[in-house]
GROMACS .gro file of C-alpha atoms in nm:
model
   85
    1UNK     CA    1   0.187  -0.754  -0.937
    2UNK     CA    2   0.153  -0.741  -0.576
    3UNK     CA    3   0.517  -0.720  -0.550
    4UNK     CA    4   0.500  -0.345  -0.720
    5UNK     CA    5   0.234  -0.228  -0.502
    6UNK     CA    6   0.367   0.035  -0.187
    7UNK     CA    7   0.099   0.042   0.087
    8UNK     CA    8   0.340   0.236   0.337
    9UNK     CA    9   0.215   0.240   0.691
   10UNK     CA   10   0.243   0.294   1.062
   11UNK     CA   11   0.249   0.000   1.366
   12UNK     CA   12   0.054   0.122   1.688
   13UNK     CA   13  -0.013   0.465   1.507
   14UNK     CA   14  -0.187   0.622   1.800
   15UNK     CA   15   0.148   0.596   2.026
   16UNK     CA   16   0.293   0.927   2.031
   17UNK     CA   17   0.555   1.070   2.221
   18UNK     CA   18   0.464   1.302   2.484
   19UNK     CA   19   0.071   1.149   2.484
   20UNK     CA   20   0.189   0.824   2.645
   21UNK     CA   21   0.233   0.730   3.000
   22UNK     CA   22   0.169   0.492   3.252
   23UNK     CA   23  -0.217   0.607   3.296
   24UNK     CA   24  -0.232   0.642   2.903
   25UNK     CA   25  -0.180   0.316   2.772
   26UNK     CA   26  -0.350   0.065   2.684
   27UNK     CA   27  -0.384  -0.245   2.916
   28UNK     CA   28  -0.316  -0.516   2.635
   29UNK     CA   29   0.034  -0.349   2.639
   30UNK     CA   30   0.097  -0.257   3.008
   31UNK     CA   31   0.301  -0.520   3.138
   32UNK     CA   32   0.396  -0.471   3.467
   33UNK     CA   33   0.208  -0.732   3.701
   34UNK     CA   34   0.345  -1.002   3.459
   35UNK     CA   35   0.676  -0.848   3.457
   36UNK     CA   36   0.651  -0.950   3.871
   37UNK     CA   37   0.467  -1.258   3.802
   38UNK     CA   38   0.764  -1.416   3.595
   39UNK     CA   39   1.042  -1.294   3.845
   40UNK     CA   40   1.222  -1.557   4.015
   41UNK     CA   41   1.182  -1.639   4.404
   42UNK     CA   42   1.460  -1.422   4.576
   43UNK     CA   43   1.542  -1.196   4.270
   44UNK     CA   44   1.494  -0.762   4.325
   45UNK     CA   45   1.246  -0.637   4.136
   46UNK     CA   46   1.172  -0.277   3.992
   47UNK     CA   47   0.953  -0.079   4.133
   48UNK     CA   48   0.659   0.083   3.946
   49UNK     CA   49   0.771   0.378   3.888
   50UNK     CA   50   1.103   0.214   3.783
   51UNK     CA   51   0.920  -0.006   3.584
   52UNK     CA   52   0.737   0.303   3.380
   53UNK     CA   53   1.041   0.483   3.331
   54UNK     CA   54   1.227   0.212   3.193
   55UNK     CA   55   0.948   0.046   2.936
   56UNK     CA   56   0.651   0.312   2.923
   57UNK     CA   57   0.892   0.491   2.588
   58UNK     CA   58   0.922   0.169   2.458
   59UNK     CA   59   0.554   0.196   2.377
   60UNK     CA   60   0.563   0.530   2.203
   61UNK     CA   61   0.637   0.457   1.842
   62UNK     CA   62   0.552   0.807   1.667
   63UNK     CA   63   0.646   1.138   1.688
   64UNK     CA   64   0.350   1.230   1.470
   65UNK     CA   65  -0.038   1.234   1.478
   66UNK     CA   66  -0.252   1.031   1.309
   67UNK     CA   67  -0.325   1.399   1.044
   68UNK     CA   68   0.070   1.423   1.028
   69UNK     CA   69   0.131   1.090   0.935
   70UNK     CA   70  -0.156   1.089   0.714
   71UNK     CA   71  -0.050   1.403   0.522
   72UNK     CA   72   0.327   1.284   0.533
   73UNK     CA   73   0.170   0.978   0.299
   74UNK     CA   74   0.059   0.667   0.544
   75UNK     CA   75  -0.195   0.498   0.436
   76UNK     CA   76  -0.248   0.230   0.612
   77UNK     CA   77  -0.280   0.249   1.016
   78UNK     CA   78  -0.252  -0.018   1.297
   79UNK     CA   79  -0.478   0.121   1.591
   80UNK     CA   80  -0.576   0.000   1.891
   81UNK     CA   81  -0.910   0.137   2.098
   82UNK     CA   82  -0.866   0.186   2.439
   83UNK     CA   83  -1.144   0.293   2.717
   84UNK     CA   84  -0.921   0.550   2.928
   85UNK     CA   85  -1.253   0.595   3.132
   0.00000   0.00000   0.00000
């Protein structure tokens, strides 16, 4: 049954440490003007480069390539394609 079957798998399999950083992600996930958009009237805010090195390693999920997870068994891979040009 489906309930037997074992597809194991990686979320945002591209994000690995040391690869990632606030010029090397993706937009979708960089969240920084809406981070000051939903701040409240009167309330500090972070700076950029407070913002980065607070949530940028949040966004690094792997400590493995795509090949390392592949050969350590994943099969199945969430990527997402980004234009870094």
């Amino acid at each position: 049954t489906l309930m037997d079957l074992t597809l194991p798998g990686s979320h945002n399999s591209g994000n690995i440490a040391g690869q990632l950083s606030a010029e090397r992600v993706c937009a979708s996930d960089y969240r920084y003007q809406e981070y000051l958009d939903a701040g409240r009237a009167g309330a500090p805010s972070a700076s950029k480069a407070d913002f980065d090195r607070t949530f940028i390693p949040w966004n690094i999920n792997h400590d493995h390539t795509i090949l390392q997870q592949l050969k350590k068994g994943t099969r199945y891979f969430h990527l997402k394609v980004c234009n870094f040009n």
